[in-house]
mmCIF file of C-alpha atoms in Angstrom:
data_model
loop_
_atom_site.group_PDB
_atom_site.id
_atom_site.type_symbol
_atom_site.label_atom_id
_atom_site.label_comp_id
_atom_site.label_asym_id
_atom_site.label_seq_id
_atom_site.Cartn_x
_atom_site.Cartn_y
_atom_site.Cartn_z
ATOM 1 C CA UNK A 1 0.000 0.000 0.000
ATOM 2 C CA UNK A 2 1.057 3.598 -0.581
ATOM 3 C CA UNK A 3 2.219 5.413 2.524
ATOM 4 C CA UNK A 4 -0.346 7.806 3.995
ATOM 5 C CA UNK A 5 2.386 10.348 4.718
ATOM 6 C CA UNK A 6 3.174 10.644 1.012
ATOM 7 C CA UNK A 7 2.379 13.876 -0.847
ATOM 8 C CA UNK A 8 -1.134 14.197 -2.252
ATOM 9 C CA UNK A 9 0.292 13.781 -5.735
ATOM 10 C CA UNK A 10 1.145 10.111 -5.125
ATOM 11 C CA UNK A 11 -2.498 8.981 -5.067
ATOM 12 C CA UNK A 12 -3.199 11.025 -8.193
ATOM 13 C CA UNK A 13 -0.115 9.577 -9.872
ATOM 14 C CA UNK A 14 -1.404 6.074 -9.194
ATOM 15 C CA UNK A 15 -4.528 6.913 -11.190
ATOM 16 C CA UNK A 16 -2.537 8.436 -14.066
ATOM 17 C CA UNK A 17 -0.070 5.548 -14.320
ATOM 18 C CA UNK A 18 -3.053 3.178 -14.525
ATOM 19 C CA UNK A 19 -3.829 4.477 -18.004
ATOM 20 C CA UNK A 20 -1.669 2.830 -20.683
ATOM 21 C CA UNK A 21 -0.976 5.937 -22.747
ATOM 22 C CA UNK A 22 1.885 4.478 -24.751
ATOM 23 C CA UNK A 23 2.163 6.756 -27.780
ATOM 24 C CA UNK A 24 0.720 4.120 -30.123
ATOM 25 C CA UNK A 25 -2.477 4.142 -28.040
ATOM 26 C CA UNK A 26 -5.224 6.684 -27.501
ATOM 27 C CA UNK A 27 -4.859 8.963 -24.483
ATOM 28 C CA UNK A 28 -8.562 9.827 -24.312
ATOM 29 C CA UNK A 29 -9.333 7.766 -21.207
ATOM 30 C CA UNK A 30 -6.705 9.683 -19.261
ATOM 31 C CA UNK A 31 -7.936 12.985 -20.710
ATOM 32 C CA UNK A 32 -11.503 12.147 -19.682
ATOM 33 C CA UNK A 33 -10.269 11.302 -16.186
ATOM 34 C CA UNK A 34 -8.505 14.654 -15.845
ATOM 35 C CA UNK A 35 -11.532 16.475 -17.269
ATOM 36 C CA UNK A 36 -13.732 14.853 -14.623
ATOM 37 C CA UNK A 37 -11.209 15.655 -11.885
ATOM 38 C CA UNK A 38 -11.268 19.323 -12.889
ATOM 39 C CA UNK A 39 -15.028 19.461 -13.468
ATOM 40 C CA UNK A 40 -15.671 18.173 -9.945
ATOM 41 C CA UNK A 41 -13.890 21.303 -8.781
ATOM 42 C CA UNK A 42 -15.688 23.642 -11.147
ATOM 43 C CA UNK A 43 -12.751 24.036 -13.522
ATOM 44 C CA UNK A 44 -13.588 24.033 -17.225
ATOM 45 C CA UNK A 45 -11.177 22.441 -19.672
ATOM 46 C CA UNK A 46 -10.907 22.374 -23.444
ATOM 47 C CA UNK A 47 -9.950 19.385 -25.582
ATOM 48 C CA UNK A 48 -7.843 20.016 -28.655
ATOM 49 C CA UNK A 49 -8.090 16.751 -30.622
ATOM 50 C CA UNK A 50 -5.835 15.345 -33.295
ATOM 51 C CA UNK A 51 -7.058 14.677 -36.828
ATOM 52 C CA UNK A 52 -8.137 11.117 -35.997
ATOM 53 C CA UNK A 53 -10.108 12.026 -32.891
ATOM 54 C CA UNK A 54 -8.230 9.290 -31.010
ATOM 55 C CA UNK A 55 -5.950 11.634 -29.088
ATOM 56 C CA UNK A 56 -6.258 15.076 -27.562
ATOM 57 C CA UNK A 57 -4.479 17.854 -25.755
ATOM 58 C CA UNK A 58 -6.182 19.372 -22.724
ATOM 59 C CA UNK A 59 -6.049 23.008 -21.652
ATOM 60 C CA UNK A 60 -7.502 24.341 -18.410
ATOM 61 C CA UNK A 61 -7.193 27.812 -16.906
ATOM 62 C CA UNK A 62 -7.580 28.637 -13.231
ATOM 63 C CA UNK A 63 -7.782 32.322 -12.335
ATOM 64 C CA UNK A 64 -8.454 35.464 -14.403
ATOM 65 C CA UNK A 65 -8.199 34.287 -18.023
ATOM 66 C CA UNK A 66 -7.880 37.838 -19.351
ATOM 67 C CA UNK A 67 -4.529 38.380 -17.627
ATOM 68 C CA UNK A 68 -1.024 37.157 -18.536
ATOM 69 C CA UNK A 69 -0.354 34.014 -16.541
ATOM 70 C CA UNK A 70 1.791 30.958 -16.037
ATOM 71 C CA UNK A 71 1.783 27.692 -18.015
ATOM 72 C CA UNK A 72 2.405 24.278 -16.491
ATOM 73 C CA UNK A 73 3.125 22.001 -19.450
ATOM 74 C CA UNK A 74 3.444 18.244 -19.596
ATOM 75 C CA UNK A 75 2.813 15.332 -21.936
ATOM 76 C CA UNK A 76 0.430 12.473 -21.247
ATOM 77 C CA UNK A 77 2.038 9.803 -23.442
ATOM 78 C CA UNK A 78 4.684 7.317 -22.382
ATOM 79 C CA UNK A 79 7.167 5.036 -24.135
ATOM 80 C CA UNK A 80 6.497 1.292 -24.613
ATOM 81 C CA UNK A 81 7.348 -1.389 -22.076
ATOM 82 C CA UNK A 82 7.713 -4.068 -24.777
ATOM 83 C CA UNK A 83 10.759 -6.275 -24.280
ATOM 84 C CA UNK A 84 11.601 -4.781 -20.889
ATOM 85 C CA UNK A 85 11.936 -6.920 -17.749
ATOM 86 C CA UNK A 86 9.831 -5.234 -15.082
ATOM 87 C CA UNK A 87 9.808 -6.515 -11.514
ATOM 88 C CA UNK A 88 6.802 -4.324 -10.676
ATOM 89 C CA UNK A 89 3.555 -3.897 -12.650
ATOM 90 C CA UNK A 90 4.282 -1.281 -15.306
ATOM 91 C CA UNK A 91 0.808 0.274 -15.209
ATOM 92 C CA UNK A 92 -0.012 -0.153 -11.523
ATOM 93 C CA UNK A 93 1.952 2.250 -9.327
ATOM 94 C CA UNK A 94 3.777 0.536 -6.464
ATOM 95 C CA UNK A 95 5.795 2.016 -3.602
ATOM 96 C CA UNK A 96 9.073 0.788 -2.153
ATOM 97 C CA UNK A 97 11.831 2.460 -0.144
ATOM 98 C CA UNK A 98 10.674 6.022 -0.730
ATOM 99 C CA UNK A 99 10.103 5.534 -4.438
ATOM 100 C CA UNK A 100 7.042 4.908 -6.574
ATOM 101 C CA UNK A 101 7.396 2.641 -9.601
ATOM 102 C CA UNK A 102 5.441 2.589 -12.835
ATOM 103 C CA UNK A 103 5.654 3.574 -16.498
ATOM 104 C CA UNK A 104 5.498 7.353 -16.727
ATOM 105 C CA UNK A 105 6.037 7.910 -13.013
ATOM 106 C CA UNK A 106 9.155 9.927 -13.841
ATOM 107 C CA UNK A 107 8.545 10.879 -17.481
ATOM 108 C CA UNK A 108 6.328 12.679 -16.872
ATOM 109 C CA UNK A 109 3.090 11.831 -15.126
ATOM 110 C CA UNK A 110 4.725 12.692 -11.809
ATOM 111 C CA UNK A 111 4.692 16.340 -12.839
ATOM 112 C CA UNK A 112 1.102 16.115 -14.060
ATOM 113 C CA UNK A 113 0.086 14.575 -10.731
ATOM 114 C CA UNK A 114 1.752 17.405 -8.815
ATOM 115 C CA UNK A 115 -0.115 19.975 -10.906
ATOM 116 C CA UNK A 116 -3.453 18.268 -10.278
ATOM 117 C CA UNK A 117 -2.662 17.898 -6.581
ATOM 118 C CA UNK A 118 -2.453 21.689 -6.355
ATOM 119 C CA UNK A 119 -5.681 22.502 -8.204
ATOM 120 C CA UNK A 120 -7.670 22.924 -4.989
ATOM 121 C CA UNK A 121 -5.057 25.369 -3.700
ATOM 122 C CA UNK A 122 -5.107 27.255 -6.992
ATOM 123 C CA UNK A 123 -8.884 27.590 -6.784
ATOM 124 C CA UNK A 124 -8.762 28.773 -3.177
ATOM 125 C CA UNK A 125 -6.042 31.358 -3.785
ATOM 126 C CA UNK A 126 -6.914 34.933 -4.828
ATOM 127 C CA UNK A 127 -5.069 34.611 -8.113
ATOM 128 C CA UNK A 128 -4.335 37.825 -9.962
ATOM 129 C CA UNK A 129 -2.603 35.927 -12.768
ATOM 130 C CA UNK A 130 -4.023 32.675 -14.164
ATOM 131 C CA UNK A 131 -2.355 29.295 -14.085
ATOM 132 C CA UNK A 132 -2.802 27.246 -17.252
ATOM 133 C CA UNK A 133 -2.609 23.456 -17.204
ATOM 134 C CA UNK A 134 -1.436 22.367 -20.656
ATOM 135 C CA UNK A 135 -1.377 18.578 -21.117
ATOM 136 C CA UNK A 136 -0.313 17.254 -24.533
ATOM 137 C CA UNK A 137 -0.161 14.024 -26.530
ATOM 138 C CA UNK A 138 2.583 12.391 -28.660
ATOM 139 C CA UNK A 139 5.618 14.095 -27.165
ATOM 140 C CA UNK A 140 7.531 10.833 -27.162
ATOM 141 C CA UNK A 141 7.215 10.430 -30.924
ATOM 142 C CA UNK A 142 8.404 13.875 -31.962
ATOM 143 C CA UNK A 143 6.487 16.529 -29.999
ATOM 144 C CA UNK A 144 3.625 16.175 -32.480
ATOM 145 C CA UNK A 145 0.680 17.106 -30.292
ATOM 146 C CA UNK A 146 1.791 20.280 -28.558
ATOM 147 C CA UNK A 147 1.809 22.691 -31.546
ATOM 148 C CA UNK A 148 -2.005 22.852 -31.702
ATOM 149 C CA UNK A 149 -2.095 23.298 -27.927
ATOM 150 C CA UNK A 150 0.286 26.262 -28.048
ATOM 151 C CA UNK A 151 -1.581 27.778 -30.986
ATOM 152 C CA UNK A 152 -4.876 27.590 -29.095
ATOM 153 C CA UNK A 153 -3.353 28.966 -25.908
ATOM 154 C CA UNK A 154 -1.841 32.058 -27.503
ATOM 155 C CA UNK A 155 -4.890 32.664 -29.701
ATOM 156 C CA UNK A 156 -7.321 32.698 -26.777
ATOM 157 C CA UNK A 157 -5.300 34.203 -23.915
ATOM 158 C CA UNK A 158 -2.854 37.044 -23.327
ATOM 159 C CA UNK A 159 0.791 36.069 -23.833
ATOM 160 C CA UNK A 160 1.812 34.099 -20.725
ATOM 161 C CA UNK A 161 4.522 35.476 -18.480
ATOM 162 C CA UNK A 162 6.254 32.122 -18.244
ATOM 163 C CA UNK A 163 5.984 28.462 -19.153
ATOM 164 C CA UNK A 164 7.408 25.645 -17.052
ATOM 165 C CA UNK A 165 7.790 22.363 -18.933
ATOM 166 C CA UNK A 166 7.912 19.685 -16.251
ATOM 167 C CA UNK A 167 10.327 17.130 -17.692
ATOM 168 C CA UNK A 168 12.439 15.398 -15.022
ATOM 169 C CA UNK A 169 15.322 17.707 -14.029
ATOM 170 C CA UNK A 170 15.353 17.058 -10.253
ATOM 171 C CA UNK A 171 13.815 20.555 -10.022
ATOM 172 C CA UNK A 172 16.906 22.159 -11.524
ATOM 173 C CA UNK A 173 16.230 24.970 -13.987
ATOM 174 C CA UNK A 174 17.131 23.860 -17.519
ATOM 175 C CA UNK A 175 17.724 26.698 -19.974
ATOM 176 C CA UNK A 176 18.535 24.840 -23.153
ATOM 177 C CA UNK A 177 18.446 21.735 -25.238
ATOM 178 C CA UNK A 178 19.325 20.897 -28.823
ATOM 179 C CA UNK A 179 16.956 20.770 -31.771
ATOM 180 C CA UNK A 180 16.433 17.452 -33.516
ATOM 181 C CA UNK A 181 15.746 16.305 -37.064
ATOM 182 C CA UNK A 182 15.305 12.583 -37.733
ATOM 183 C CA UNK A 183 14.762 11.049 -41.158
ATOM 184 C CA UNK A 184 14.345 7.802 -43.030
ATOM 185 C CA UNK A 185 16.142 7.434 -46.368
ATOM 186 C CA UNK A 186 14.596 4.756 -48.586
ATOM 187 C CA UNK A 187 16.811 3.444 -51.405
ATOM 188 C CA UNK A 188 15.235 1.626 -54.360
ATOM 189 C CA UNK A 189 17.758 -0.224 -56.502
ATOM 190 C CA UNK A 190 17.590 -3.001 -59.089
ATOM 191 C CA UNK A 191 18.036 -6.626 -58.127
ATOM 192 C CA UNK A 192 19.871 -9.370 -59.971
ATOM 193 C CA UNK A 193 22.116 -12.352 -59.259
ATOM 194 C CA UNK A 194 25.319 -11.304 -57.515
ATOM 195 C CA UNK A 195 27.383 -12.847 -60.327
ATOM 196 C CA UNK A 196 25.851 -10.155 -62.540
ATOM 197 C CA UNK A 197 26.284 -7.380 -59.993
ATOM 198 C CA UNK A 198 27.342 -4.684 -62.522
ATOM 199 C CA UNK A 199 23.938 -5.036 -64.208
ATOM 200 C CA UNK A 200 22.072 -4.269 -60.969
ATOM 201 C CA UNK A 201 21.803 -1.233 -58.731
ATOM 202 C CA UNK A 202 22.944 -2.122 -55.215
ATOM 203 C CA UNK A 203 20.706 -0.256 -52.757
ATOM 204 C CA UNK A 204 22.872 -1.196 -49.767
ATOM 205 C CA UNK A 205 26.088 0.098 -51.332
ATOM 206 C CA UNK A 206 24.482 3.417 -52.258
ATOM 207 C CA UNK A 207 23.017 3.669 -48.771
ATOM 208 C CA UNK A 208 26.558 3.212 -47.471
ATOM 209 C CA UNK A 209 27.583 6.300 -49.443
ATOM 210 C CA UNK A 210 24.979 8.321 -47.580
ATOM 211 C CA UNK A 211 26.080 6.894 -44.243
ATOM 212 C CA UNK A 212 29.681 7.912 -44.922
ATOM 213 C CA UNK A 213 28.503 11.439 -45.794
ATOM 214 C CA UNK A 214 26.528 11.669 -42.538
ATOM 215 C CA UNK A 215 29.615 10.557 -40.635
ATOM 216 C CA UNK A 216 31.721 13.213 -42.389
ATOM 217 C CA UNK A 217 29.214 15.882 -41.359
ATOM 218 C CA UNK A 218 29.322 14.580 -37.792
ATOM 219 C CA UNK A 219 33.109 14.872 -37.721
ATOM 220 C CA UNK A 220 32.843 18.421 -39.047
ATOM 221 C CA UNK A 221 30.262 19.331 -36.398
ATOM 222 C CA UNK A 222 32.535 17.989 -33.654
ATOM 223 C CA UNK A 223 35.055 20.674 -34.562
ATOM 224 C CA UNK A 224 32.470 23.446 -34.738
ATOM 225 C CA UNK A 225 30.659 25.603 -32.167
ATOM 226 C CA UNK A 226 30.446 24.153 -28.684
ATOM 227 C CA UNK A 227 28.622 24.835 -25.418
ATOM 228 C CA UNK A 228 30.185 23.433 -22.254
ATOM 229 C CA UNK A 229 26.838 23.311 -20.404
ATOM 230 C CA UNK A 230 25.884 20.253 -22.485
ATOM 231 C CA UNK A 231 27.151 16.721 -21.844
ATOM 232 C CA UNK A 232 28.087 16.698 -25.535
ATOM 233 C CA UNK A 233 28.887 20.318 -26.247
ATOM 234 C CA UNK A 234 28.706 20.207 -30.037
ATOM 235 C CA UNK A 235 26.048 19.280 -32.597
ATOM 236 C CA UNK A 236 25.943 15.627 -33.610
ATOM 237 C CA UNK A 237 25.026 13.431 -36.580
ATOM 238 C CA UNK A 238 24.022 9.827 -36.026
ATOM 239 C CA UNK A 239 22.945 6.798 -38.079
ATOM 240 C CA UNK A 240 20.774 4.479 -36.018
ATOM 241 C CA UNK A 241 19.774 1.657 -38.362
ATOM 242 C CA UNK A 242 20.484 0.350 -41.856
ATOM 243 C CA UNK A 243 18.333 -2.472 -43.216
ATOM 244 C CA UNK A 244 18.630 -3.969 -46.687
ATOM 245 C CA UNK A 245 19.267 -7.118 -48.651
ATOM 246 C CA UNK A 246 18.080 -10.700 -48.257
ATOM 247 C CA UNK A 247 21.013 -12.939 -49.263
ATOM 248 C CA UNK A 248 24.660 -12.634 -50.235
ATOM 249 C CA UNK A 249 24.083 -13.865 -53.779
ATOM 250 C CA UNK A 250 21.328 -11.324 -54.515
ATOM 251 C CA UNK A 251 22.016 -7.680 -55.375
ATOM 252 C CA UNK A 252 19.704 -5.855 -52.946
ATOM 253 C CA UNK A 253 17.050 -3.608 -54.443
ATOM 254 C CA UNK A 254 15.916 -1.978 -51.181
ATOM 255 C CA UNK A 255 17.620 -0.424 -48.171
ATOM 256 C CA UNK A 256 16.402 1.895 -45.436
ATOM 257 C CA UNK A 257 18.599 4.144 -43.295
ATOM 258 C CA UNK A 258 17.449 5.999 -40.191
ATOM 259 C CA UNK A 259 19.535 9.015 -39.215
ATOM 260 C CA UNK A 260 19.317 12.113 -37.068
ATOM 261 C CA UNK A 261 20.907 15.451 -36.269
ATOM 262 C CA UNK A 262 20.897 16.950 -32.753
ATOM 263 C CA UNK A 263 21.895 20.545 -33.182
ATOM 264 C CA UNK A 264 22.841 23.422 -30.907
ATOM 265 C CA UNK A 265 20.235 26.216 -30.927
ATOM 266 C CA UNK A 266 22.828 28.519 -32.504
ATOM 267 C CA UNK A 267 23.113 26.284 -35.586
ATOM 268 C CA UNK A 268 20.728 25.517 -38.432
ATOM 269 C CA UNK A 269 19.398 21.950 -38.264
ATOM 270 C CA UNK A 270 17.422 22.297 -41.485
ATOM 271 C CA UNK A 271 20.564 23.285 -43.379
ATOM 272 C CA UNK A 272 22.185 19.986 -42.392
ATOM 273 C CA UNK A 273 19.191 18.023 -43.635
ATOM 274 C CA UNK A 274 19.256 20.005 -46.883
ATOM 275 C CA UNK A 275 22.959 19.224 -47.267
ATOM 276 C CA UNK A 276 22.318 15.497 -46.992
ATOM 277 C CA UNK A 277 19.400 15.549 -49.414
ATOM 278 C CA UNK A 278 21.387 17.639 -51.901
ATOM 279 C CA UNK A 279 24.266 15.147 -51.732
ATOM 280 C CA UNK A 280 21.847 12.307 -52.400
ATOM 281 C CA UNK A 281 20.256 14.100 -55.342
ATOM 282 C CA UNK A 282 23.440 15.428 -56.921
ATOM 283 C CA UNK A 283 25.917 12.607 -56.273
ATOM 284 C CA UNK A 284 24.313 9.292 -55.332
ATOM 285 C CA UNK A 285 21.076 9.291 -57.297
ATOM 286 C CA UNK A 286 22.683 10.063 -60.688
ATOM 287 C CA UNK A 287 24.908 7.015 -60.204
ATOM 288 C CA UNK A 288 21.803 4.904 -59.631
ATOM 289 C CA UNK A 289 19.624 6.255 -62.423
ATOM 290 C CA UNK A 290 22.462 5.963 -64.928
ATOM 291 C CA UNK A 291 21.955 2.205 -64.681
ATOM 292 C CA UNK A 292 18.186 2.222 -64.247
ATOM 293 C CA UNK A 293 15.916 5.303 -64.319
ATOM 294 C CA UNK A 294 13.404 3.570 -62.026
ATOM 295 C CA UNK A 295 15.818 3.626 -59.102
ATOM 296 C CA UNK A 296 16.236 6.439 -56.607
ATOM 297 C CA UNK A 297 16.050 7.717 -53.028
ATOM 298 C CA UNK A 298 13.073 8.958 -51.009
ATOM 299 C CA UNK A 299 13.428 10.888 -47.752
ATOM 300 C CA UNK A 300 10.747 10.808 -45.057
ATOM 301 C CA UNK A 301 10.799 12.988 -41.944
ATOM 302 C CA UNK A 302 10.278 10.985 -38.763
ATOM 303 C CA UNK A 303 10.324 13.760 -36.204
ATOM 304 C CA UNK A 304 11.392 17.341 -35.784
ATOM 305 C CA UNK A 305 11.454 19.744 -32.879
ATOM 306 C CA UNK A 306 13.251 22.999 -32.146
ATOM 307 C CA UNK A 307 15.807 23.546 -29.443
ATOM 308 C CA UNK A 308 15.614 26.136 -26.708
ATOM 309 C CA UNK A 309 18.200 28.604 -25.446
ATOM 310 C CA UNK A 310 16.727 30.788 -22.702
ATOM 311 C CA UNK A 311 19.068 33.407 -21.250
ATOM 312 C CA UNK A 312 20.330 32.957 -17.674
ATOM 313 C CA UNK A 313 19.110 36.459 -16.822
ATOM 314 C CA UNK A 314 15.699 36.144 -18.498
ATOM 315 C CA UNK A 315 12.723 36.886 -16.257
ATOM 316 C CA UNK A 316 11.422 33.326 -16.596
ATOM 317 C CA UNK A 317 14.812 31.956 -15.520
ATOM 318 C CA UNK A 318 15.069 34.245 -12.513
ATOM 319 C CA UNK A 319 11.510 33.368 -11.486
ATOM 320 C CA UNK A 320 12.047 29.624 -11.885
ATOM 321 C CA UNK A 321 15.154 29.746 -9.700
ATOM 322 C CA UNK A 322 13.269 31.727 -7.082
ATOM 323 C CA UNK A 323 10.404 29.219 -7.041
ATOM 324 C CA UNK A 324 12.795 26.257 -6.977
ATOM 325 C CA UNK A 325 14.884 27.760 -4.187
ATOM 326 C CA UNK A 326 18.158 27.231 -6.030
ATOM 327 C CA UNK A 327 20.425 29.364 -8.199
ATOM 328 C CA UNK A 328 22.029 26.849 -10.553
ATOM 329 C CA UNK A 329 21.004 25.989 -14.098
ATOM 330 C CA UNK A 330 21.857 23.482 -16.819
ATOM 331 C CA UNK A 331 21.333 22.395 -20.404
ATOM 332 C CA UNK A 332 20.332 18.851 -21.353
ATOM 333 C CA UNK A 333 20.893 16.357 -24.148
ATOM 334 C CA UNK A 334 17.295 15.202 -24.490
ATOM 335 C CA UNK A 335 14.544 17.112 -26.267
ATOM 336 C CA UNK A 336 11.326 18.582 -24.881
ATOM 337 C CA UNK A 337 8.247 20.517 -25.958
ATOM 338 C CA UNK A 338 9.755 23.750 -24.625
ATOM 339 C CA UNK A 339 10.976 24.865 -28.027
ATOM 340 C CA UNK A 340 7.427 24.724 -29.403
ATOM 341 C CA UNK A 341 6.231 27.263 -26.843
ATOM 342 C CA UNK A 342 9.030 29.622 -27.851
ATOM 343 C CA UNK A 343 8.844 28.999 -31.607
ATOM 344 C CA UNK A 344 5.062 29.103 -32.018
ATOM 345 C CA UNK A 345 3.941 31.370 -29.209
ATOM 346 C CA UNK A 346 7.025 33.363 -28.162
ATOM 347 C CA UNK A 347 6.283 32.206 -24.606
ATOM 348 C CA UNK A 348 9.243 32.593 -22.211
ATOM 349 C CA UNK A 349 10.030 29.010 -21.243
ATOM 350 C CA UNK A 350 12.310 26.849 -19.125
ATOM 351 C CA UNK A 351 12.289 23.140 -18.313
ATOM 352 C CA UNK A 352 11.914 22.137 -14.670
ATOM 353 C CA UNK A 353 10.275 19.115 -13.105
ATOM 354 C CA UNK A 354 10.565 16.286 -10.569
ATOM 355 C CA UNK A 355 12.560 13.124 -11.076
ATOM 356 C CA UNK A 356 15.821 12.127 -12.741
ATOM 357 C CA UNK A 357 15.934 11.581 -16.510
ATOM 358 C CA UNK A 358 18.181 8.566 -15.864
ATOM 359 C CA UNK A 359 15.071 6.697 -14.693
ATOM 360 C CA UNK A 360 12.999 7.504 -17.781
ATOM 361 C CA UNK A 361 12.224 4.922 -20.477
ATOM 362 C CA UNK A 362 13.668 2.042 -18.433
ATOM 363 C CA UNK A 363 12.185 -1.057 -16.862
ATOM 364 C CA UNK A 364 11.104 -0.357 -13.278
ATOM 365 C CA UNK A 365 10.884 3.365 -13.993
ATOM 366 C CA UNK A 366 10.493 5.247 -10.717
ATOM 367 C CA UNK A 367 10.412 8.642 -9.096
ATOM 368 C CA UNK A 368 11.514 9.518 -5.592
ATOM 369 C CA UNK A 369 8.591 10.616 -3.430
ATOM 370 C CA UNK A 370 10.840 13.406 -2.162
ATOM 371 C CA UNK A 371 10.988 14.733 -5.743
ATOM 372 C CA UNK A 372 7.199 14.954 -5.872
ATOM 373 C CA UNK A 373 7.290 16.848 -2.589
ATOM 374 C CA UNK A 374 9.841 19.302 -4.011
ATOM 375 C CA UNK A 375 7.664 19.876 -7.051
ATOM 376 C CA UNK A 376 4.601 20.499 -4.906
ATOM 377 C CA UNK A 377 6.602 23.075 -2.922
ATOM 378 C CA UNK A 378 7.590 24.768 -6.203
ATOM 379 C CA UNK A 379 3.928 24.938 -7.175
ATOM 380 C CA UNK A 380 2.985 26.318 -3.771
ATOM 381 C CA UNK A 381 5.374 29.190 -4.358
ATOM 382 C CA UNK A 382 4.042 29.673 -7.898
ATOM 383 C CA UNK A 383 0.504 29.975 -6.557
ATOM 384 C CA UNK A 384 1.713 32.609 -4.094
ATOM 385 C CA UNK A 385 3.510 34.431 -6.916
ATOM 386 C CA UNK A 386 0.298 34.435 -8.977
ATOM 387 C CA UNK A 387 -1.576 36.238 -6.179
ATOM 388 C CA UNK A 388 0.693 39.289 -6.373
#
């Protein structure tokens, strides 16, 4: 059983973890649960659905909606548990040794639970600035849901003073992360017996040309601009998978390569993608079509999100440090939805939330109960700030 002395957010987190909101699934049951939770307290919320109607963002405002306020942003989806060896039920929160275990407990339903745990206090406080709860879908597969949420927020409310994206940072203020572009390159060649290889078009060999080019760009980036606040201070290029061919004695006619760029906010991620595509079109593809005009390369975007680079002396940074009760800051390797708030809505944004990113996406994912308590204290101070 969960300890009675635990923060209020633990019981709420148990409910949230109980919904399997793996990104391939609908999140509507969880959204309906949160809607009901808010409605019981007289708080109206707005669904912003996706094109299929199977997923939705949720936006709720507590306090004077006609004033600039504060955004508490988090995603409702989680990564799969497939193939992982869990010793606790992945979708049934369990407590042990001051930790609570379950998929999404750290990334990032713990933050959502803290926000909901403070709704009663938000309602009771004489807020002069509103607090917006902004819960999104499909963050884990490329930050796909949040754009429509940001667009709705800024179209219907005054520009918020600050946005706090609650990814797990152990309540440290995070000012920056890299942008990301990930792509699939699909090579279509011409098959034949390997003894007649010159008459075919080898999709795997031409894919290898692209891989070498991506590696060359990565080596160039390693010698370029750098930021010591990151674990890896420079922009990176990476090839994750290469699949093609069926047998040694068959010239392969298909090959797929997955690659990505993670780029410092000061650099142009799109320019790197354009460089790769131009190389494919101008160098590799002519070699292929010279042998067979039906061959070629198709590029498909998998995911894309902007980076963030908030200044250490920005008002949102100063406020976040004040609310967190600490004066340090960092930049992180992983991506978040923060860049969407800046890019689409020009909302001053930092990343700050409970838990350690090292626990995310793993079997037996957990969050320290003390982290939830720290987040609730942060929110208490935010509520007080919003009454001024």
